[in-house]
Coordinates of C-alpha atoms in Angstrom, one line a residue:
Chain A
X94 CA 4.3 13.2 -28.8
X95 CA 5.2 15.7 -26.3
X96 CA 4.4 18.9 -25.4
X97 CA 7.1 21.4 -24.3
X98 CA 6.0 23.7 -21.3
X99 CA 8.1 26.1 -18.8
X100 CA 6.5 24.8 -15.7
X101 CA 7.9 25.2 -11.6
X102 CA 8.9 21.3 -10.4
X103 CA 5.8 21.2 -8.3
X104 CA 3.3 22.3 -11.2
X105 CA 4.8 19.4 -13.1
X106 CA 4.8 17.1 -10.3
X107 CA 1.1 17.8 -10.3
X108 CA 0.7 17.1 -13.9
X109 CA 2.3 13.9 -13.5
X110 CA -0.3 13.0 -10.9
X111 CA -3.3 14.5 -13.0
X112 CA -2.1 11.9 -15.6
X113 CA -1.6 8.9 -13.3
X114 CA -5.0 10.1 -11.6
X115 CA -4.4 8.0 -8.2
X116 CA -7.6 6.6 -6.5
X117 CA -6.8 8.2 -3.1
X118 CA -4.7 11.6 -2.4
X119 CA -4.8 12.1 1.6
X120 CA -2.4 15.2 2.0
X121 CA -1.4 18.1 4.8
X122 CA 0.6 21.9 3.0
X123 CA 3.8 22.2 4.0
X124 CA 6.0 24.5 2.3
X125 CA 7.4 23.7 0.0
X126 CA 5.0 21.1 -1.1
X127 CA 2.4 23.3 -0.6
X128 CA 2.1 24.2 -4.6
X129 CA 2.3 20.5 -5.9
X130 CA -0.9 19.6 -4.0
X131 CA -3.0 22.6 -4.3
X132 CA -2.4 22.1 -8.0
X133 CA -3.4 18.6 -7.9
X134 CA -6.6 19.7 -5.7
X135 CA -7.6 22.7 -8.7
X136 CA -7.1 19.0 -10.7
X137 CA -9.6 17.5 -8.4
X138 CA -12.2 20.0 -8.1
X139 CA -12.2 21.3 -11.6
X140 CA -13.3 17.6 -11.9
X141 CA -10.5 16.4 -14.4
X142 CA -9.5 14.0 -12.2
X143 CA -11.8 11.6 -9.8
X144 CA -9.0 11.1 -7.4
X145 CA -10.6 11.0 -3.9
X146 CA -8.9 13.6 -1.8
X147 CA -9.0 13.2 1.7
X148 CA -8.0 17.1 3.3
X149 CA -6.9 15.4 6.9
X150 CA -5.7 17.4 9.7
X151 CA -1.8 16.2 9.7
X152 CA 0.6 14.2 7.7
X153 CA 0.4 11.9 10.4
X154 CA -3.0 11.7 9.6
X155 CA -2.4 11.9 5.5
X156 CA -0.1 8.5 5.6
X157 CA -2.3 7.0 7.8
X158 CA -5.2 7.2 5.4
X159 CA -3.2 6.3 2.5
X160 CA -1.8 3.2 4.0
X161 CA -5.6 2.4 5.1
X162 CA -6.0 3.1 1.6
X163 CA -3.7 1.3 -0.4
X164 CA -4.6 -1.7 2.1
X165 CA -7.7 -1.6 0.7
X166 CA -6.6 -1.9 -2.8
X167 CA -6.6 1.5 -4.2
X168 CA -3.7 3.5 -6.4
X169 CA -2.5 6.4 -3.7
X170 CA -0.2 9.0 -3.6
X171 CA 0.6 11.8 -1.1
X172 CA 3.4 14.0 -0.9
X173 CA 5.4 16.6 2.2
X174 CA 8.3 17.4 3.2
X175 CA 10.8 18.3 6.4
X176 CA 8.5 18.6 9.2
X177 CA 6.2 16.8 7.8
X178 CA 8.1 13.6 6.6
X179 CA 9.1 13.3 10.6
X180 CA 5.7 13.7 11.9
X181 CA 5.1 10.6 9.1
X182 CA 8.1 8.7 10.6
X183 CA 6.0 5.8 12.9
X184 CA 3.6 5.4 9.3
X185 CA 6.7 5.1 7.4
X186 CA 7.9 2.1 8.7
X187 CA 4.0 0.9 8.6
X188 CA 3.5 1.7 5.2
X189 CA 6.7 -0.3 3.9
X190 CA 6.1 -3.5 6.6
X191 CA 2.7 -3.9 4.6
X192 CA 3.9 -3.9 1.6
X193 CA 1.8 -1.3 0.3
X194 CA 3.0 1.1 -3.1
X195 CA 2.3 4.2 -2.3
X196 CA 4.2 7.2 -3.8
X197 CA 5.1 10.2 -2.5
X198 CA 6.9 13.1 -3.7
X199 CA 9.6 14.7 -1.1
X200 CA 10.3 18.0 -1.0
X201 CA 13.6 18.3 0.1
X202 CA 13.3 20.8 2.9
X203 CA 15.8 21.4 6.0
X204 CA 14.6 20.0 9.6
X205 CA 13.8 22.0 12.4
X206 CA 14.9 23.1 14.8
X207 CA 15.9 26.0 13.9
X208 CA 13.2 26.1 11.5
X209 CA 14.3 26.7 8.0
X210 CA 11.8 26.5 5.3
X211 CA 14.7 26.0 2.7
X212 CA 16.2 23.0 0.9
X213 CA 18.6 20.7 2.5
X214 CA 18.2 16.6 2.2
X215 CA 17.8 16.0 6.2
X216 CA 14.3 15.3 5.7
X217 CA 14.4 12.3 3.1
X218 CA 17.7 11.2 5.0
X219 CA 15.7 10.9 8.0
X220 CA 13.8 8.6 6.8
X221 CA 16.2 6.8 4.7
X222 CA 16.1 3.6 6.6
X223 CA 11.9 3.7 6.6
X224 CA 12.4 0.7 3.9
X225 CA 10.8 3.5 1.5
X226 CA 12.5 3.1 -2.1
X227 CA 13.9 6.6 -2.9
X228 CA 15.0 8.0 -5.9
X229 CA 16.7 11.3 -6.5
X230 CA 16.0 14.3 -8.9
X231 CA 18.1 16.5 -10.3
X232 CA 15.7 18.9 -12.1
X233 CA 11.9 19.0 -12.6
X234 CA 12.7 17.1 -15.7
X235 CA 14.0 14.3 -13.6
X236 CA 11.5 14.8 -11.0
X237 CA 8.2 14.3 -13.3
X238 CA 9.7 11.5 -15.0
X239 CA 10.4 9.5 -11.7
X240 CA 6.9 10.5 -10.6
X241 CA 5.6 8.2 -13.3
X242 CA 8.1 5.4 -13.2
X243 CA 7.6 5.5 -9.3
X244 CA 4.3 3.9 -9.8
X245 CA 5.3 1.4 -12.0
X246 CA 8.1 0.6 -9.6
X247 CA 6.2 0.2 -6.5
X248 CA 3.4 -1.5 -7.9
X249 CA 5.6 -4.0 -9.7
X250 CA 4.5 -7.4 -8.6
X251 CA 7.9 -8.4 -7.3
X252 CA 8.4 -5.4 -5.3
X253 CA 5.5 -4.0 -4.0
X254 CA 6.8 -0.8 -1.6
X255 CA 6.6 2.3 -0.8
X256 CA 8.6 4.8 -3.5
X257 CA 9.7 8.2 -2.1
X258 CA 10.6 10.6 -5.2
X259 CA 13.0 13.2 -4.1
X260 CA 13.6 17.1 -5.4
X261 CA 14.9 20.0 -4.1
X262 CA 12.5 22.7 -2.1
X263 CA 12.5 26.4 -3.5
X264 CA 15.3 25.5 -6.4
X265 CA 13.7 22.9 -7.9
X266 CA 10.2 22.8 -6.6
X267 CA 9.4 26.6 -7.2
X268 CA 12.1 27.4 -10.2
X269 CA 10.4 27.5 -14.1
X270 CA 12.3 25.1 -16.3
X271 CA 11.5 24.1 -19.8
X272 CA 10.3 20.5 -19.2
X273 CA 8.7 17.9 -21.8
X274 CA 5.2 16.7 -20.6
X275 CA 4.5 13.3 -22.2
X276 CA 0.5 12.5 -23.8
X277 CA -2.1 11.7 -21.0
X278 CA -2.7 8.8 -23.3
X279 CA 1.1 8.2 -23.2
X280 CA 1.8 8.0 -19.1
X281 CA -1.7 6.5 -18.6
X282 CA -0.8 3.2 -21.0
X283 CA 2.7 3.5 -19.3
X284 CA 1.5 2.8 -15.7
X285 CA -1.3 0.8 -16.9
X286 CA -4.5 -0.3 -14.1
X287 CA -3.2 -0.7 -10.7
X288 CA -3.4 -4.2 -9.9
X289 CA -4.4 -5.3 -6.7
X290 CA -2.6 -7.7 -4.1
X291 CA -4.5 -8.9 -1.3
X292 CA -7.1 -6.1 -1.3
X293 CA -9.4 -5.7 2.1
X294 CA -12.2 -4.6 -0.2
X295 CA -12.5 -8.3 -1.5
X296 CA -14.7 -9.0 1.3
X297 CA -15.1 -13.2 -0.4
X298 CA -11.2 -13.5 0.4
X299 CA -11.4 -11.8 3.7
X300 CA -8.1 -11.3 5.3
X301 CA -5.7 -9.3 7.9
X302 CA -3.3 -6.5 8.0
X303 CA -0.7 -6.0 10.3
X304 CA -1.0 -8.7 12.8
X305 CA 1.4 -9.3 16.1
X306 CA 4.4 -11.4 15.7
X307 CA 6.8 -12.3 18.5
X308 CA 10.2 -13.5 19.3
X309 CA 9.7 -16.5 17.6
X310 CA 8.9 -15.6 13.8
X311 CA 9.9 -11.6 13.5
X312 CA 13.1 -12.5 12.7
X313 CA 11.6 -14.8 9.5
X314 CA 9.6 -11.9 8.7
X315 CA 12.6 -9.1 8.3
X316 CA 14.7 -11.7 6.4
X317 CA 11.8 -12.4 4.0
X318 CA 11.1 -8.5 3.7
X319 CA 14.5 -7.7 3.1
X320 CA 14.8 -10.1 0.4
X321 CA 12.6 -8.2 -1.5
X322 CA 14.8 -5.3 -2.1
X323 CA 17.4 -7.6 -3.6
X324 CA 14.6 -7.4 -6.5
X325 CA 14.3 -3.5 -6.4
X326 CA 17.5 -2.7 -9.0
X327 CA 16.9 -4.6 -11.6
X328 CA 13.0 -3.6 -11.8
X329 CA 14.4 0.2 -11.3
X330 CA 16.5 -0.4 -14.5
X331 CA 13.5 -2.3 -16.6
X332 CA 11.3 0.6 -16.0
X333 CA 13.8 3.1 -17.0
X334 CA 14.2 0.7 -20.4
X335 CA 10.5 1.1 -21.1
X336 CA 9.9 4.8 -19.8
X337 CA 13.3 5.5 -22.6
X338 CA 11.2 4.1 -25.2
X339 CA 8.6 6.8 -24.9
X340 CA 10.2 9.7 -24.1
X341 CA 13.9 9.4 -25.4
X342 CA 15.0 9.9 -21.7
X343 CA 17.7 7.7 -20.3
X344 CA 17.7 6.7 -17.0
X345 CA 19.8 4.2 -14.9
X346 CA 20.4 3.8 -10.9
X347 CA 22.9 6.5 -10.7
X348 CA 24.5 9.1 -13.4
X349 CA 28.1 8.7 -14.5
X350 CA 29.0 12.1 -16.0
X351 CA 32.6 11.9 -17.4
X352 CA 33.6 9.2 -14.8
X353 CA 34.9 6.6 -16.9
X354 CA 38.7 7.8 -17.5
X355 CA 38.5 10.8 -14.8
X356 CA 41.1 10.6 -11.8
X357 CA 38.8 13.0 -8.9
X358 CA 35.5 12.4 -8.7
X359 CA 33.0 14.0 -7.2
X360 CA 29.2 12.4 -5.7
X361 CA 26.6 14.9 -4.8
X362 CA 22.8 14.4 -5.3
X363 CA 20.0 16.1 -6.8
X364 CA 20.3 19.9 -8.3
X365 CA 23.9 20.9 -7.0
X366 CA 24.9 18.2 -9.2
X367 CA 23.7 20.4 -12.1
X368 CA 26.0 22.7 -11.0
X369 CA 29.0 20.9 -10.8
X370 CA 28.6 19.3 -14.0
X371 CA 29.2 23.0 -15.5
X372 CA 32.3 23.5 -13.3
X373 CA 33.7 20.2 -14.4
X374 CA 33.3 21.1 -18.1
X375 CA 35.4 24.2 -17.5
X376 CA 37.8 22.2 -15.5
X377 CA 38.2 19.4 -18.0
X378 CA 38.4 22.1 -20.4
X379 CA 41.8 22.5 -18.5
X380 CA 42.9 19.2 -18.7
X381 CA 41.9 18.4 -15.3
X382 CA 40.4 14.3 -15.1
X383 CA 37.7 15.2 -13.0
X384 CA 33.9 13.4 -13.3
X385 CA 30.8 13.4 -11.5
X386 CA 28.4 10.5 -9.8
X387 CA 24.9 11.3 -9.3
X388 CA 22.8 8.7 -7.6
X389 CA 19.2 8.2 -8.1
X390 CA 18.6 5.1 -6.6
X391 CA 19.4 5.7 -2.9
X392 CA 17.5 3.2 -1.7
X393 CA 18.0 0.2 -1.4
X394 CA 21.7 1.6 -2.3
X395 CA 23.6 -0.1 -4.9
X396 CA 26.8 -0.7 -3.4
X397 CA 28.5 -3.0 -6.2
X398 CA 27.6 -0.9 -8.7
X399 CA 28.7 2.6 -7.4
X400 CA 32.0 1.2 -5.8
X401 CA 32.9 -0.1 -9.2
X402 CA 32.5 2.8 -10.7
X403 CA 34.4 4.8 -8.1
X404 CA 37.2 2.5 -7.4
X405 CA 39.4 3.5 -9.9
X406 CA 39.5 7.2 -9.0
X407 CA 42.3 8.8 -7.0
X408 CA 40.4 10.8 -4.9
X409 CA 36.6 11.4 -4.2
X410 CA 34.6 14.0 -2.2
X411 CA 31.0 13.3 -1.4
X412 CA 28.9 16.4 -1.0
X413 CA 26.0 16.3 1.3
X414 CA 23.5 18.4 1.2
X415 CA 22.8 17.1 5.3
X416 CA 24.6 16.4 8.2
X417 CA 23.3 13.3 10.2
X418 CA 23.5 15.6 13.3
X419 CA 24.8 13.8 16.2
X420 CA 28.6 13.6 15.4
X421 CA 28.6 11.1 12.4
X422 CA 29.6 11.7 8.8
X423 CA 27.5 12.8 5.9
X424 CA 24.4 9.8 5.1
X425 CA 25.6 9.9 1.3
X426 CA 29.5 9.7 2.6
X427 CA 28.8 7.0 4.6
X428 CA 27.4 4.9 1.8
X429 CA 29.9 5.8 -0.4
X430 CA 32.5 4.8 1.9
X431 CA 30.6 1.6 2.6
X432 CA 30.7 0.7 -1.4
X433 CA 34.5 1.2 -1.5
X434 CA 35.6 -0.3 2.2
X435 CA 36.2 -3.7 0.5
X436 CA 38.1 -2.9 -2.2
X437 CA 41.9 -3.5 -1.6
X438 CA 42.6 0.1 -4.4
X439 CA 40.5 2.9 -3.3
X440 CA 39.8 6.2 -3.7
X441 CA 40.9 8.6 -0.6
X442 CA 37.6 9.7 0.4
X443 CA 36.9 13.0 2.0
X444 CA 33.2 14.5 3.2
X445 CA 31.9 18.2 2.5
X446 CA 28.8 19.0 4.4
X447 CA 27.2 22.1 2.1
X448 CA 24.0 24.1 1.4
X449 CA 22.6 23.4 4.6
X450 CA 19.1 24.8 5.2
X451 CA 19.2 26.5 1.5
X452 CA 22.8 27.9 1.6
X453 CA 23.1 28.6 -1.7
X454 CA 26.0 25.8 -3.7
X455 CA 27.7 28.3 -6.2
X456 CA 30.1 27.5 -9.2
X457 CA 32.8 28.6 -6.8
X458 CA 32.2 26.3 -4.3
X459 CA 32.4 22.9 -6.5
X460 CA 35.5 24.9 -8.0
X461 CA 36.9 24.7 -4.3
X462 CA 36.3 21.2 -4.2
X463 CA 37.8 20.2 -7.2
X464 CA 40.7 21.9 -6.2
X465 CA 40.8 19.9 -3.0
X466 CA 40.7 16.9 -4.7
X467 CA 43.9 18.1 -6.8
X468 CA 45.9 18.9 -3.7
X469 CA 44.8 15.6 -2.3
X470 CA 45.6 13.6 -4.9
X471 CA 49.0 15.6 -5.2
X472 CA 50.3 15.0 -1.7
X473 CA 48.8 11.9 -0.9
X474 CA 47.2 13.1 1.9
X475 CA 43.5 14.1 3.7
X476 CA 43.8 17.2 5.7
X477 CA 40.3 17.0 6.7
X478 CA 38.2 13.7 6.5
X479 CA 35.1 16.5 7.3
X480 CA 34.8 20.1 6.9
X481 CA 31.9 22.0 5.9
X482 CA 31.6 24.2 3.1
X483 CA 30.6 27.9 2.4
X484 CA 30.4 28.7 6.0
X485 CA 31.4 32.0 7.5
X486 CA 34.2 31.9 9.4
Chain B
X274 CA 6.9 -22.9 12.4
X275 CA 7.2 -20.8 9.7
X276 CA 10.4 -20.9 7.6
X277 CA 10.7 -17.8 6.1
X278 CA 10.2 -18.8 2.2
X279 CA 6.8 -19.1 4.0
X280 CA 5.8 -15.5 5.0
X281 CA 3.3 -14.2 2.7
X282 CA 4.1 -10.5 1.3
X283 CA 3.3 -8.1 4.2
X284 CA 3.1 -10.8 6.8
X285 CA -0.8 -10.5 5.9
X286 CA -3.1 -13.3 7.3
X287 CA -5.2 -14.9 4.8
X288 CA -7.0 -17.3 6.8
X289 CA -9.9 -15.8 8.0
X290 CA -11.2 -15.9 11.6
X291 CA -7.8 -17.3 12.7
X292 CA -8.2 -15.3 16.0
X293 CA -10.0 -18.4 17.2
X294 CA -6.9 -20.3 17.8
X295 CA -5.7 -17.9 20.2
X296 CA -7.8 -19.1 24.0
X297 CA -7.7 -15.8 25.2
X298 CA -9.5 -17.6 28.4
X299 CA -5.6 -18.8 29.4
X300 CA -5.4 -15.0 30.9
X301 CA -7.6 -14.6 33.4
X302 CA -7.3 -14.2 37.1
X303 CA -10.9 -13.5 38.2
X304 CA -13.4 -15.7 36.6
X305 CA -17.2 -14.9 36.0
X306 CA -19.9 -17.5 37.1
X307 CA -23.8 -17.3 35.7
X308 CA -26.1 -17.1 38.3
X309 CA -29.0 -18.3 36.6
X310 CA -31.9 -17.6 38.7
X311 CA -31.2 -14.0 39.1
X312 CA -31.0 -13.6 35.2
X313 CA -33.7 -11.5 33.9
X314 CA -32.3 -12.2 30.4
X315 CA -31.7 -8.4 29.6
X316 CA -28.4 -9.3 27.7
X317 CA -26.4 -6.1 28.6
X318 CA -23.7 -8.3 29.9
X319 CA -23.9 -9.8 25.6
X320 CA -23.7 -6.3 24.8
X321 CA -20.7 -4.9 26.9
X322 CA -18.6 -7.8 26.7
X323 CA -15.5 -7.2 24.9
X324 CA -14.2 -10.8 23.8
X325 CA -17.8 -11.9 22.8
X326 CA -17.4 -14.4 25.5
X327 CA -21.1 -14.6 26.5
X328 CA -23.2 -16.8 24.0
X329 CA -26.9 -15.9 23.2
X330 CA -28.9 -18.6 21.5
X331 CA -32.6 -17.7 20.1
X332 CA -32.6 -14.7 21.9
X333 CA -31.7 -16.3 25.5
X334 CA -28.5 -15.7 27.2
X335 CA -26.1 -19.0 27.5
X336 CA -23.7 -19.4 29.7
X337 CA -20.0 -17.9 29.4
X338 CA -17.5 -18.8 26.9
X339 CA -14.7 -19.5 29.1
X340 CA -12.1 -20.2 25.9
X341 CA -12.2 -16.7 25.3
X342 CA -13.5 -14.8 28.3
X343 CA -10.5 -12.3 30.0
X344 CA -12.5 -11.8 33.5
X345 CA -12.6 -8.2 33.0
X346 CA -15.2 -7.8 35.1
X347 CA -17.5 -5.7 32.9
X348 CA -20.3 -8.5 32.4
X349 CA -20.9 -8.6 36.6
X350 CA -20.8 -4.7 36.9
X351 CA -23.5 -4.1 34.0
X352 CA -25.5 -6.4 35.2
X353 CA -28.5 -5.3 37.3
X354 CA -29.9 -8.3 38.4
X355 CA -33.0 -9.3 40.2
X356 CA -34.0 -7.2 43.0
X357 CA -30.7 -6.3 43.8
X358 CA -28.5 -10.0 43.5
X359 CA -27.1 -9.8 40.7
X360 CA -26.4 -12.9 38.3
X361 CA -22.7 -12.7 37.3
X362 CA -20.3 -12.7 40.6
X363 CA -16.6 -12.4 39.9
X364 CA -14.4 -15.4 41.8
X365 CA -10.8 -16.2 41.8
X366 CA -9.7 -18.3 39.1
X367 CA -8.4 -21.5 41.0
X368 CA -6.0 -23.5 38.7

């Protein structure tokens, strides 16, 4: 049973939460978040929900509480963006050291300075090495359903961390789409009673979080943590098995889109992707082998995977959607590249930085790419390993 | 020492009270000695130290617990003493 609705991504977002009904919401506005939680706080006064929500002066504040909160054994969520994702950044690494599965929606939204209010994925790249799980939406389709199997993800007994879910500000966050909500009763048996590890609320096993370890076990400490990960793929795929059977939605840890016998790829994340799955159509409508991979698993990144299922292309641009300022390469580009470096037959692999800061990605631009790629694979050669794209010149 | 198979999720501790094992008392450089006679048995110095180093029994003050006491120095400035001489002095810990 589901109920078809034309809903922003934020408004559904908030549904998603209404259903789950977390124990503890702690959150700070932030455009363009803003929406998702004043919904989700109508939820809480209107008393359809019993969440407790915590109105705390900053997101510093707001992750702090929820990682004293999900220490104490309670189901929490939160949710920002830009600005407010870095002013997490110390809780980030906190939150994910403990162990503790909290979720939080990102709103994609460009970092200042200058300030931009608009989408770009600096924010979530940012923090891409936070040891937050993150997964990647395309649509507010993509983004309620990963709301809901986030929980399931990060409470899973053998993972246990921190799941950032990922969709674009303004275009995905604040657009109406026709979306599919799934039955209360439906998501609620889905993500089931939040079971409790090591809760500080069970005061007859007392216990301690975040004690002081030095040079001489740290190191034992990291290795165990970042075994845990290892786990995080195939959990990512069992939820997505189980989360298929009730709504007829299939999901993996990246999307292949006419990959399989294509000669040019392209890998871009979240809605541009949309975008350039249309411009492929025409183009293979041409005759042109060209395909698409969308990750939605970015982290932990699955390198095997997505280098075997690039390695056979000719050529491949990554789009990304932020530049790791500071004179390095796009963060997608430089996983990509990471996945294929061992390979002896790769792809030539070029970077287009685009939509910085809300720029708006057009058919004409993937067309540009696509084109690219064709010249590339033509003369054999990279002009440009870097370039940016739809600038002014 | 641990191996790392042996870290529990989160690094949490689950013995309680494990703090104990850690003689905090190795640290200090100015040590705090009881005068007894000038003790008027107003347990400030219980009440303001910060490592629970001072041990009341029944409601009377004991003497110091030097396992865990820093020498910060807090205990022999509350204090106020008998007529002015007060009953905790501060003296160089000799080692």
């Amino acid at each position: 049973m589901t109920k078809v609705v034309a809903v922003t991504g934020n408004e559904a977002v908030a549904n998603a939460f209404r259903q789950i009904e977390p124990d503890v919401c702690a959150a700070y506005p932030i455009t363009p978040q803003t929406e998702l939680m004043q919904r989700f706080a109508s939820f809480v006064s209107n008393g359809q929900v019993k969440t407790e929500l915590i109105l705390v002066e900053s997101e510093h504040s707001a992750i702090s509480a929820c990682v004293g909160a999900a220490a104490a054994g309670g189901r929490v969520a939160t949710a920002t963006s830009s600005q407010g994702l870095a002013l997490m950044w110390e809780i980030l690494f906190i939150a994910s050291g403990l162990r503790l599965p909290i979720v939080m929606p990102v709103v994609n939204r460009a970092l200042s300075a200058p300030i931009n209010i608009h989408c770009d994925h600096s924010d979530a790249m940012g923090a891409r090495d936070s040891g937050w799980i993150q997964l990647w939406s395309e649509n507010a389709q993509e983004a309620y359903d990963n709301t809901i199997q986030a929980f399931r993800i990060a409470e899973h007994m053998d993972i246990r961390l921190p799941v950032m879910v990922c969709y674009d500000g303004f275009i995905i966050s604040h657009s109406i789409e026709r979306i599919e909500y799934l039955d209360d009763e439906v998501v609620k048996r889905f993500v089931g009673e939040y079971k409790t590890l090591y809760p500080l609320l069970d005061i007859d096993k007392p216990k301690s979080y975040g004690p002081l370890i030095l040079t001489d076990l740290y190191m034992e400490v990291r290795k165990a943590h970042a075994e845990v990960y290892k786990n995080v793929p195939k959990v990512v795929l069992k939820v997505a098995k189980e989360f298929e059977k009730i709504s007829g939605r299939k999901y993996g840890l990246f999307e292949s889109y006419r990959l399989d016998d294509a000669e040019i790829g392209i890998v871009i994340l979240n809605s541009a992707a949309g975008t350039t799955k249309d411009v492929i159509d025409e183009y293979r409508d041409k005759g042109v082998k060209v395909g698409l991979l969308k990750p939605r698993l970015f982290r932990p990144f699955p390198y095997e995977e997505i280098g075997n299922a690039l390695k056979h292309l000719k050529a491949v641009s990554v789009l990304d959607r932020a530049d790791a300022f500071g004179g390095s390469f796009g963060p997608l580009y430089l996983d990509i590249a990471t996945s294929l470096c061992n390979f002896d037959e790769k792809p030539l692999l070029i970077n287009r930085i685009y939509g910085l800061g809300g720029r708006d990605y057009m058919p004409e631009h993937a067309a540009e790419v696509i084109e690219e790629l064709r010249e590339i694979t033509k003369k054999g050669k990279i002009k440009s390993f870097k370039e940016y794209i739809g600038v002014r010149e | 020492m641990m191996k790392w198979k042996e870290i529990p999720p989160g690094m949490v501790i689950l013995e309680p009270g494990s703090a104990l094992k850690f003689k905090t008392g190795s640290w200090r450089a100015f040590k705090p000695r009881w005068i007894k006679d000038n003790c008027i048995n107003c347990l400030l110095c219980w009440l303001y130290c910060p490592d629970n180093a001072v041990k009341v029994k029944g409601g009377k003050r004991q003497d110091f617990d030097y396992d865990y006491c820093k020498g910060c120095g807090i205990c022999a400035l509350e204090c106020p003493g008998k007529k002015g001489n007060k009953a905790i002095v501060m003296e160089e810990e000799v080692k």
